[in-house]
Coordinates of C-alpha atoms in Angstrom, one line a residue:
P6 CA 0.1 -0.2 0.2
A7 CA 1.1 3.6 -1.0
R8 CA 0.8 4.9 2.4
Y9 CA 3.5 2.5 4.1
F10 CA 5.8 2.0 0.9
D11 CA 7.2 4.4 -1.5
T12 CA 6.1 3.5 -5.1
K13 CA 9.0 4.2 -6.7
T14 CA 11.5 2.1 -4.1
T15 CA 9.1 -0.2 -2.3
E16 CA 11.0 0.8 0.6
P17 CA 8.9 1.5 4.3
I18 CA 8.4 5.0 4.6
S19 CA 6.6 7.3 7.7
F20 CA 2.9 8.8 6.9
F21 CA 0.2 11.5 8.1
L22 CA -3.1 11.5 8.3
S23 CA -5.2 13.8 6.6
G24 CA -9.4 14.2 7.7
L25 CA -11.4 13.3 10.1
E26 CA -12.4 10.2 8.4
E27 CA -9.2 8.4 8.3
L28 CA -8.3 9.4 11.9
L29 CA -10.8 7.9 13.1
A30 CA -11.1 4.8 10.8
W31 CA -7.1 4.5 11.6
Q32 CA -6.3 1.1 13.0
P33 CA -2.5 -0.5 13.7
N34 CA -1.9 -3.3 10.8
S35 CA 1.3 -5.2 10.0
D36 CA 2.5 -2.8 7.3
D37 CA 3.1 0.0 9.7
E38 CA 5.4 -2.0 12.1
F39 CA 8.6 -0.4 10.5
N40 CA 6.6 3.1 11.4
V41 CA 7.4 1.8 15.6
S42 CA 9.6 3.9 17.2
A43 CA 12.2 1.2 18.8
V44 CA 14.1 3.4 21.3
P45 CA 13.0 3.9 24.7
L46 CA 12.8 7.5 26.0
A47 CA 15.9 7.5 28.0
K48 CA 15.8 8.5 31.0
R49 CA 17.6 11.9 32.4
Q50 CA 18.4 14.7 34.8
P51 CA 17.0 16.7 36.4
P52 CA 13.4 15.0 34.9
L53 CA 11.3 17.2 32.3
Q54 CA 9.3 18.1 34.7
S55 CA 11.2 20.1 37.5
R56 CA 11.2 23.7 38.1
R57 CA 13.0 25.4 35.8
P58 CA 12.0 26.8 32.4
R59 CA 12.4 24.6 29.2
T60 CA 13.1 24.7 25.5
L61 CA 11.0 23.0 22.8
V62 CA 11.9 22.9 19.2
C63 CA 9.2 22.4 16.5
H64 CA 10.5 21.8 13.3
D65 CA 8.9 22.9 9.8
M66 CA 10.7 22.2 7.0
R67 CA 8.8 22.9 3.6
G68 CA 6.2 20.3 3.9
G69 CA 7.7 17.9 6.5
Y70 CA 7.9 13.8 5.3
L71 CA 10.9 14.6 2.8
E72 CA 14.1 12.4 2.6
D73 CA 13.8 11.9 6.9
R74 CA 10.1 9.8 5.2
F75 CA 12.2 6.1 4.8
I76 CA 12.7 4.5 7.6
Q77 CA 15.8 2.6 7.0
G78 CA 17.7 5.7 5.1
S79 CA 18.6 6.8 1.9
A80 CA 21.4 8.5 -0.1
T81 CA 20.6 11.6 0.7
S82 CA 23.3 14.4 0.0
D83 CA 23.5 16.9 2.7
P84 CA 20.5 16.5 4.6
Y85 CA 19.2 18.6 7.2
V86 CA 20.2 17.0 10.9
F87 CA 19.8 18.0 13.9
Y88 CA 21.7 17.1 17.2
H89 CA 21.4 19.8 20.2
W90 CA 19.9 17.5 21.9
R91 CA 21.3 18.0 25.0
Y92 CA 20.1 22.1 25.1
I93 CA 16.2 21.4 24.3
D94 CA 13.7 19.2 26.3
I95 CA 10.7 18.9 23.5
F96 CA 10.9 18.4 19.8
V97 CA 8.0 18.5 17.5
Y98 CA 7.5 17.5 14.2
F99 CA 4.7 20.0 12.2
S100 CA 3.7 20.1 8.9
H101 CA 0.2 21.2 7.5
H102 CA -1.3 17.6 7.6
T103 CA -4.5 17.0 9.9
V104 CA -2.6 14.1 11.9
T105 CA 1.4 14.4 11.8
I106 CA 2.6 11.3 13.3
P107 CA 6.2 12.3 13.6
P108 CA 8.2 9.7 11.1
V109 CA 10.1 7.5 13.7
V110 CA 13.4 8.2 12.7
W111 CA 13.2 11.3 14.6
T112 CA 11.5 9.4 17.4
N113 CA 14.8 7.2 17.2
A114 CA 17.6 9.8 17.8
A115 CA 15.5 12.3 20.1
H116 CA 14.6 9.1 22.4
R117 CA 18.5 7.8 22.3
N118 CA 19.6 11.7 23.6
S119 CA 16.5 12.2 26.5
V120 CA 14.3 14.0 24.4
P121 CA 10.0 13.2 23.7
V122 CA 8.7 14.3 20.4
L123 CA 5.1 15.6 19.9
G124 CA 3.2 14.7 16.7
T125 CA 0.5 17.5 15.6
F126 CA -2.9 17.3 15.2
I127 CA -3.9 20.6 12.9
T128 CA -7.4 22.2 11.5
E129 CA -7.0 25.2 9.6
W130 CA -9.4 27.1 6.9
T131 CA -13.2 26.3 6.1
D132 CA -11.8 22.4 6.1
G133 CA -11.0 23.4 9.7
E134 CA -14.3 24.7 10.5
K135 CA -16.0 22.2 9.4
L136 CA -13.8 19.2 10.9
C137 CA -13.9 20.3 13.7
E138 CA -17.9 21.3 13.0
A139 CA -18.1 17.9 12.8
F140 CA -16.1 16.3 16.6
L141 CA -16.3 19.1 18.5
A142 CA -20.0 20.3 18.4
G143 CA -21.3 16.3 18.3
G144 CA -20.5 15.9 22.2
E145 CA -19.1 13.9 24.2
E146 CA -19.2 10.7 22.1
A147 CA -17.6 12.2 19.0
L148 CA -14.3 14.2 20.8
G149 CA -13.6 11.5 22.8
A150 CA -13.5 9.2 19.9
V151 CA -11.3 11.9 18.0
A152 CA -9.4 11.8 21.9
E153 CA -8.9 8.3 21.8
Q154 CA -7.7 7.6 18.5
L155 CA -4.8 10.1 18.9
A156 CA -3.8 8.8 22.1
R157 CA -4.0 5.5 20.7
I158 CA -1.9 6.5 18.3
A159 CA 1.3 8.0 19.8
Q160 CA 0.7 5.0 21.9
H161 CA 1.5 2.2 19.0
Y162 CA 3.9 4.2 17.7
R163 CA 6.0 5.4 20.7
F164 CA 6.1 9.1 20.8
D165 CA 4.9 11.1 23.1
G166 CA 1.9 13.3 22.2
W167 CA 0.8 16.3 20.6
L168 CA 1.0 20.1 20.0
V169 CA -3.0 20.8 19.2
N170 CA -3.0 23.8 16.9
I171 CA -7.2 25.1 16.2
E172 CA -6.3 27.7 13.1
N173 CA -9.8 28.2 12.4
A174 CA -12.6 29.7 14.0
L175 CA -14.8 27.9 16.0
S176 CA -19.1 28.3 16.4
A177 CA -20.3 28.6 19.8
A178 CA -21.1 25.0 20.1
A179 CA -17.8 23.4 18.6
V180 CA -15.9 26.2 21.2
G181 CA -17.6 24.9 24.3
N182 CA -16.2 21.8 24.3
L183 CA -13.0 22.0 23.3
P184 CA -11.9 22.4 27.2
L185 CA -13.5 19.4 27.6
F186 CA -12.1 17.6 24.5
L187 CA -8.3 19.2 25.9
R188 CA -8.8 17.9 29.1
E189 CA -9.8 14.4 27.7
L190 CA -6.7 14.0 25.1
T191 CA -4.4 15.4 27.8
A192 CA -5.9 12.7 30.2
R193 CA -5.8 9.3 27.9
V194 CA -2.8 10.6 27.0
H195 CA -1.1 10.7 30.1
S196 CA -2.8 7.0 30.4
A197 CA -1.0 5.7 27.7
V198 CA 2.2 7.0 27.1
P199 CA 4.6 7.5 30.2
G200 CA 5.5 11.3 30.7
G201 CA 2.9 12.2 27.4
L202 CA 2.1 16.0 26.8
V203 CA -0.5 18.0 25.2
I204 CA 0.5 21.3 24.1
W205 CA -2.0 24.1 22.7
Y206 CA -1.0 26.9 20.3
D207 CA -2.1 30.1 21.1
S208 CA -4.9 30.4 18.4
V209 CA -8.8 30.8 18.8
L210 CA -10.3 32.4 22.1
R211 CA -12.7 31.5 24.5
D212 CA -15.5 33.0 22.1
G213 CA -13.9 31.0 19.5
T214 CA -12.9 34.0 17.5
L215 CA -9.3 33.2 15.9
K216 CA -7.2 35.7 17.0
W217 CA -3.6 35.1 17.9
Q218 CA -2.8 36.8 21.3
N219 CA 1.2 36.2 22.1
E220 CA 0.4 35.4 25.1
L221 CA -1.7 34.2 28.1
N222 CA -4.6 36.1 28.9
D223 CA -7.8 35.7 30.1
N224 CA -9.3 35.2 26.5
N225 CA -6.9 31.6 25.8
R226 CA -6.0 30.4 29.8
I227 CA -9.6 28.1 29.8
F228 CA -7.3 25.8 27.1
F229 CA -3.9 26.2 29.0
D230 CA -5.7 25.0 32.1
A231 CA -7.3 21.8 30.1
C232 CA -3.8 21.1 29.3
D233 CA 0.0 20.7 29.5
G234 CA 1.2 23.4 28.1
L235 CA 0.5 27.1 26.0
F236 CA 3.1 27.6 22.4
T237 CA 2.7 31.4 22.1
N238 CA 2.1 33.3 18.7
Y239 CA 5.5 35.0 18.0
N240 CA 4.7 38.8 17.4
W241 CA 4.9 39.5 21.7
K242 CA 6.3 42.5 23.3
E243 CA 8.2 42.3 26.9
E244 CA 4.5 43.8 28.5
Q245 CA 3.3 40.8 27.6
L246 CA 5.7 38.6 28.8
E247 CA 5.1 40.1 32.0
R248 CA 1.7 39.9 31.9
T249 CA 1.9 36.2 31.2
Q250 CA 4.4 35.0 34.0
R251 CA 2.3 37.0 36.6
L252 CA -1.0 35.2 34.7
A253 CA 0.7 31.9 34.8
G254 CA 1.5 32.2 38.4
P255 CA 3.1 28.2 39.9
R256 CA 3.2 27.1 36.0
Q257 CA 5.4 29.5 34.3
N258 CA 7.4 27.1 33.0
D259 CA 4.1 26.0 31.0
V260 CA 4.0 28.4 28.8
Y261 CA 6.8 28.0 26.0
V262 CA 6.5 31.6 24.3
G263 CA 6.9 31.4 20.6
V264 CA 10.1 32.7 18.7
D265 CA 10.3 32.2 14.6
V266 CA 13.8 32.0 13.8
F267 CA 12.5 32.8 10.3
A268 CA 11.5 37.0 11.9
R269 CA 7.8 36.4 9.9
G270 CA 5.9 39.7 11.2
D271 CA 6.9 42.2 13.9
V272 CA 9.2 40.1 16.1
I273 CA 12.4 40.4 18.6
G274 CA 15.1 39.0 17.1
G275 CA 15.2 35.8 15.0
G276 CA 18.1 34.6 12.4
F277 CA 21.6 34.9 14.2
D278 CA 20.0 37.2 16.8
T279 CA 17.6 34.7 18.5
D280 CA 19.4 35.1 21.5
K281 CA 17.8 38.1 21.4
S282 CA 14.2 36.8 22.4
L283 CA 15.5 34.1 24.4
R284 CA 17.4 36.7 26.7
L285 CA 13.9 38.3 27.6
I286 CA 11.9 35.1 27.3
R287 CA 14.4 34.1 30.3
Q288 CA 14.2 37.3 32.3
F289 CA 10.3 36.1 32.6
S290 CA 11.6 32.7 33.6
L291 CA 9.3 31.2 30.7
S292 CA 9.6 28.3 28.6
A293 CA 10.2 29.1 24.8
A294 CA 9.5 27.5 21.9
I295 CA 12.0 28.2 18.7
F296 CA 9.9 27.6 15.6
A297 CA 11.7 26.6 12.1
P298 CA 15.1 26.2 13.2
G299 CA 15.8 24.7 10.1
W300 CA 16.3 28.4 8.9
V301 CA 19.7 27.4 9.5
Y302 CA 19.4 24.8 6.3
E303 CA 17.1 26.9 4.2
H304 CA 18.4 30.2 4.2
L305 CA 22.1 29.7 4.8
G306 CA 21.7 26.6 2.2
K307 CA 23.6 23.4 2.9
E308 CA 27.5 24.2 1.7
N309 CA 28.2 25.5 5.6
F310 CA 25.3 23.6 7.7
L311 CA 27.6 22.6 10.1
Q312 CA 29.4 24.9 10.8
N313 CA 25.7 27.3 10.9
E314 CA 24.2 25.1 12.9
N315 CA 27.1 24.9 15.3
R316 CA 27.4 29.2 15.1
F317 CA 23.2 29.3 15.8
W318 CA 23.5 27.0 18.9
G319 CA 26.7 28.6 20.3
L320 CA 24.9 32.0 20.6
L321 CA 22.0 30.7 22.3
A322 CA 23.7 28.1 24.7
E323 CA 24.1 30.2 27.9
Y324 CA 19.9 30.5 27.6
L325 CA 19.6 26.6 27.1
P326 CA 19.6 24.3 30.3
T327 CA 21.2 21.4 29.4
H328 CA 20.1 18.2 30.7
S329 CA 22.0 15.4 31.8
I330 CA 23.0 11.6 31.1
C331 CA 22.2 9.5 34.3
T332 CA 22.2 5.8 33.2
L333 CA 25.0 3.5 32.1
P334 CA 26.0 2.2 29.5
L335 CA 27.1 5.4 27.9
T336 CA 28.7 4.6 24.3
T337 CA 29.1 7.3 21.5
S338 CA 30.8 7.4 18.3
F339 CA 29.6 10.6 17.7
S340 CA 27.6 10.2 14.7
L341 CA 25.0 12.4 13.2
G342 CA 23.1 9.8 11.7
M343 CA 24.6 10.7 7.9
G344 CA 27.7 11.0 6.6
T345 CA 29.5 11.1 3.0
S346 CA 30.8 7.9 4.0
T347 CA 30.5 5.0 5.8
F348 CA 33.4 4.1 8.9
L349 CA 34.4 0.9 10.6
D350 CA 37.5 0.7 13.2
G351 CA 38.3 3.5 11.4
K352 CA 38.6 2.4 7.7
D353 CA 36.2 3.9 4.8
E354 CA 34.3 1.0 3.7
E355 CA 32.0 2.5 1.8
S356 CA 31.7 5.8 0.4
G357 CA 28.9 7.7 -1.0
P358 CA 26.4 9.7 0.8
W359 CA 24.0 8.3 3.6
Y360 CA 20.8 9.9 6.0
D361 CA 19.4 7.6 8.7
L362 CA 18.7 9.8 11.9
S363 CA 17.6 6.4 13.5
A364 CA 21.6 5.7 13.5
Q365 CA 22.4 8.8 15.0
D366 CA 24.5 8.0 18.5
I367 CA 24.1 9.9 21.6
Q368 CA 25.2 13.7 21.1
P369 CA 27.3 15.3 23.7
L370 CA 27.2 18.9 24.3
Y371 CA 29.6 21.3 21.8
P372 CA 30.9 23.5 23.9
E373 CA 32.2 26.8 21.9
H374 CA 34.9 29.0 23.8
Q375 CA 35.3 32.1 21.4
G376 CA 38.7 32.0 20.3
T377 CA 40.4 29.0 22.3
L378 CA 37.8 26.4 21.4
S379 CA 35.4 25.1 18.7
T380 CA 34.0 21.6 18.5
G381 CA 32.2 20.5 15.6
C382 CA 31.6 17.7 13.2
C383 CA 34.6 16.1 10.9
L384 CA 32.9 14.1 8.0
Q385 CA 36.4 13.5 6.3
D386 CA 37.2 10.9 9.2
A387 CA 35.4 8.8 11.4
W388 CA 35.8 5.7 13.7
C389 CA 32.4 4.6 13.4
G390 CA 29.2 5.4 11.5
G391 CA 29.6 9.1 9.7
S392 CA 31.2 11.3 11.8
S393 CA 33.9 12.4 14.2
L394 CA 33.5 15.0 16.8
Q395 CA 36.1 17.1 16.2
L396 CA 37.9 19.3 19.1
Q397 CA 40.1 22.8 17.5
G398 CA 41.9 24.9 19.9
T399 CA 44.5 26.9 21.5
I400 CA 46.7 25.8 25.1
P401 CA 47.2 29.8 25.8
P402 CA 50.5 30.6 26.9
G403 CA 52.2 29.6 30.5
E404 CA 49.4 26.6 30.5
E405 CA 49.6 22.9 30.6
R406 CA 46.6 22.1 29.2
V407 CA 42.7 22.5 27.9
A408 CA 39.7 20.4 29.1
V409 CA 36.7 20.1 26.8
R410 CA 33.2 19.3 29.0
L411 CA 31.7 16.2 27.0
F412 CA 28.6 15.1 28.7
S413 CA 27.1 16.5 32.1
L414 CA 26.4 13.4 34.3
Q415 CA 24.3 12.8 37.3
M416 CA 24.1 9.6 39.0
P417 CA 26.0 7.5 41.9
A418 CA 29.4 6.1 40.5
P419 CA 29.4 2.7 40.5
P420 CA 32.5 1.3 42.8
K421 CA 34.3 0.6 39.2
L422 CA 34.3 2.0 36.0
Y423 CA 36.3 1.1 32.9
L424 CA 36.4 3.9 30.3
T425 CA 37.9 3.3 26.6
L426 CA 38.5 6.6 24.5
L427 CA 39.7 6.5 20.8
Y428 CA 41.3 10.2 19.1
K429 CA 43.4 10.7 16.4
L430 CA 45.2 13.9 16.7
E431 CA 45.9 16.3 13.6
G432 CA 48.2 19.0 12.7
P433 CA 52.0 19.7 12.3
Q434 CA 53.5 17.9 15.6
P435 CA 50.4 15.5 16.5
D436 CA 53.3 14.0 18.9
D437 CA 53.4 17.5 21.0
F438 CA 50.3 16.6 22.8
T439 CA 48.7 14.1 25.1
V440 CA 45.0 12.9 25.3
A441 CA 43.2 11.8 28.1
L442 CA 39.9 11.1 29.9
E443 CA 38.8 13.6 33.5
V444 CA 35.8 12.3 35.6
T445 CA 34.2 14.9 38.0
T446 CA 32.1 14.2 40.5
W447 CA 29.8 16.5 42.4
D448 CA 31.6 17.5 45.7
S449 CA 30.5 15.7 48.8
G450 CA 32.8 14.8 52.2
I451 CA 32.7 11.5 51.8
C452 CA 33.0 10.7 48.1
F453 CA 36.7 9.2 47.6
E454 CA 39.0 7.4 45.3
G455 CA 39.2 3.2 46.0
N456 CA 42.0 2.7 44.5
P457 CA 45.9 3.0 46.7
T458 CA 47.5 2.9 43.5
S459 CA 46.5 5.9 41.9
L460 CA 47.3 9.6 41.8
P461 CA 45.8 11.3 45.6
A462 CA 42.1 13.2 44.4
E463 CA 42.0 16.4 43.8
P464 CA 39.9 18.5 46.3
N465 CA 37.8 20.0 43.4
G466 CA 36.5 16.2 42.4
R467 CA 38.6 15.9 39.6
Y468 CA 40.2 12.4 39.2
Y469 CA 42.0 11.0 36.1
P470 CA 41.3 7.3 35.2
R471 CA 44.5 5.1 35.8
F472 CA 45.3 4.0 32.1
L473 CA 45.5 0.1 31.7
P474 CA 47.8 -1.4 28.8
A475 CA 45.2 -4.4 28.4
P476 CA 42.1 -5.3 29.6
P477 CA 41.6 -8.0 32.3
P478 CA 41.5 -11.2 31.0
S479 CA 37.5 -11.6 32.1
L480 CA 36.7 -8.3 30.0
A481 CA 39.3 -9.0 26.7
K482 CA 36.9 -9.0 24.6
L483 CA 34.4 -6.7 25.1
L484 CA 37.4 -4.2 25.9
A485 CA 39.4 -5.2 22.7
A486 CA 39.5 -1.3 22.5
C487 CA 42.5 -1.2 24.7
H488 CA 44.6 -2.1 21.4
R489 CA 42.2 -1.8 18.6
G490 CA 43.7 1.6 17.4
S491 CA 43.9 1.5 13.0
H492 CA 44.1 3.7 10.4
G493 CA 45.9 6.7 12.3
W494 CA 43.0 6.1 15.5
T495 CA 44.8 5.6 19.1
S496 CA 43.3 3.6 21.6
R497 CA 43.3 4.2 25.1
C498 CA 41.4 2.4 28.1
Y499 CA 41.5 3.1 31.6
E500 CA 39.9 1.8 35.1
L501 CA 38.1 4.2 37.5
E502 CA 37.8 3.1 41.2
L503 CA 35.6 5.7 43.6
Q504 CA 33.6 5.3 46.6
D505 CA 30.2 6.9 47.6
C506 CA 30.5 9.5 45.3
S507 CA 28.2 11.1 42.6
L508 CA 29.4 11.4 38.9
R509 CA 29.2 15.4 37.3
D510 CA 31.0 15.8 34.0
L511 CA 33.2 13.5 31.9
S512 CA 35.5 15.9 30.0
V513 CA 38.9 15.0 27.4
I514 CA 41.8 16.6 28.6
V515 CA 44.6 18.2 25.5
S516 CA 48.0 18.3 27.0
R517 CA 51.2 19.8 26.2
Q518 CA 54.1 17.3 26.5
Q519 CA 56.4 20.3 27.0
P520 CA 55.1 23.7 28.3
S521 CA 55.6 26.4 26.7
P522 CA 55.5 30.7 26.6
Q523 CA 53.8 30.2 23.1
E524 CA 50.2 29.8 22.5
T525 CA 50.0 26.4 20.8
S526 CA 46.9 24.9 18.4
F527 CA 45.6 21.3 18.4
T528 CA 42.9 19.5 16.3
C529 CA 41.6 16.5 17.9
L530 CA 39.4 14.3 16.7
L531 CA 37.6 12.0 18.9
G532 CA 36.1 8.6 17.2
E533 CA 34.7 6.9 20.3
V534 CA 34.0 7.2 24.1
R535 CA 32.6 4.7 26.3
V536 CA 31.7 4.6 30.0
L537 CA 30.9 1.2 31.6
D538 CA 29.7 -0.2 34.5
T539 CA 32.5 -2.9 35.3
A540 CA 30.0 -5.2 37.4
S541 CA 27.5 -4.4 34.3
V542 CA 29.7 -5.4 31.9
A543 CA 31.2 -8.5 33.6
A544 CA 27.9 -10.2 33.8
S545 CA 26.6 -11.9 31.1
P546 CA 23.3 -10.8 28.6
P547 CA 20.3 -12.5 28.6
Q548 CA 19.6 -14.9 26.1
V549 CA 17.3 -13.5 23.5
Q550 CA 13.8 -15.8 22.3
G551 CA 11.7 -16.5 20.6
V552 CA 13.0 -14.1 17.3
T553 CA 10.7 -13.8 14.4
A554 CA 10.9 -12.2 11.0
S555 CA 8.6 -10.2 9.6
Q556 CA 8.0 -8.2 5.9
L557 CA 11.1 -10.0 4.3
W558 CA 11.1 -8.4 1.0
W559 CA 14.1 -9.7 -1.4
Q560 CA 15.4 -7.8 -4.3

């Protein structure tokens, strides 16, 4: 069937639903199993519901369902990718189809990086009025059926909820039932999807007129009260933020103030000035909804997309509270889910473009320090997948080293950790530098390093894991990494024993071999980092039971 498979290639594709009939007729079937997310939503710290401003990204690009609709990837050159997951809290996939089911590749990539994904339920123009009249003015049974189907769809495809966008006027009967519909949908999504969310877009007012308010006020508050949050329109001024904060009270973090990166209409900021909008929004402790950050790709073009993308998010970073990883193992090759080649063990196995967001790895922080450090993505060389993480910077005169924070962590440290690192130094004198890992812990009087052979711990909780020339015999197979460097990559294996500690940061340290009065520039590629809890690594994995294969298609 054309809905589930591409007519040209026969490959499975992601899809949307059009109109009320398709929504109400929807049933799971065996053809859409490809569309079910295979990656559970990773835990994070602090949890999404904590009292701090959040960041929502609403992805709207040329109508949606572009190359990202190919569930098993495609040979696309220079595709759009998003990878600053550590800096955002919610990802919305937006299109103008009635029921936008997020392409599963996005759900997989976001979930791996602890970010929930929402689809969009939208009605617009005269067709939208008719559609709303049919299910909202029709009484509780009709609106209950729509709420139930939307909750079932999110549960079946394993994404996390809905943005509801009613962009048309409503009759008195329809708008009278709208708060009930939102409460019903929210309750059903919460019960069907753990951590599920329903967010309302600032559009229709309580009297049924379509008039964007650019704030939370008495005209739209009834909808905010019926669900998990409000996404405001984009043409706000500072006094509207102030009123919104006052009216939202303890729920100020549930108001997502809209920021259109394309800067359409009378807006503050946009483009590379988006930080101006965010600065104001955060002054009032409100959450932000960044709409169409694909501006970087669509407006500035594909050529220097990765550099421009890092610049865009780097300018916003100070206004984006990040979330930490709180489970082990942590293992990543930094792949973006795209490439110009496919690498395995440092070797270019297959030249040619590819794009598959499901294959995107856990993404790090991307720290930028003006003039001294930039973190980016390198497609020309990688250990595994399509890209490596490129660190470029300078060690200032008189200093010996520079630390690059890759991940913030928040979890109790197991008694013993193994860490592995694969890197490649580039530039004229790679032998002038050494590269190592550093682990920091949260300050606590009781935390100390439990290995008498290692260096005494510094008072600020910095630990340099002990270098292991060879892995212990029981782990030789898994930690073959200790001496598997090839194709110019250097491999390192470490061990760290801690007692009563809480992990805080994982950083890479680039040091000079010799002190120098000059500043020294370095370029280092990171191919892979792993942090493993020794106890769970040593345990044998459970046996896989009852494997079945379906949808076999020979070509």
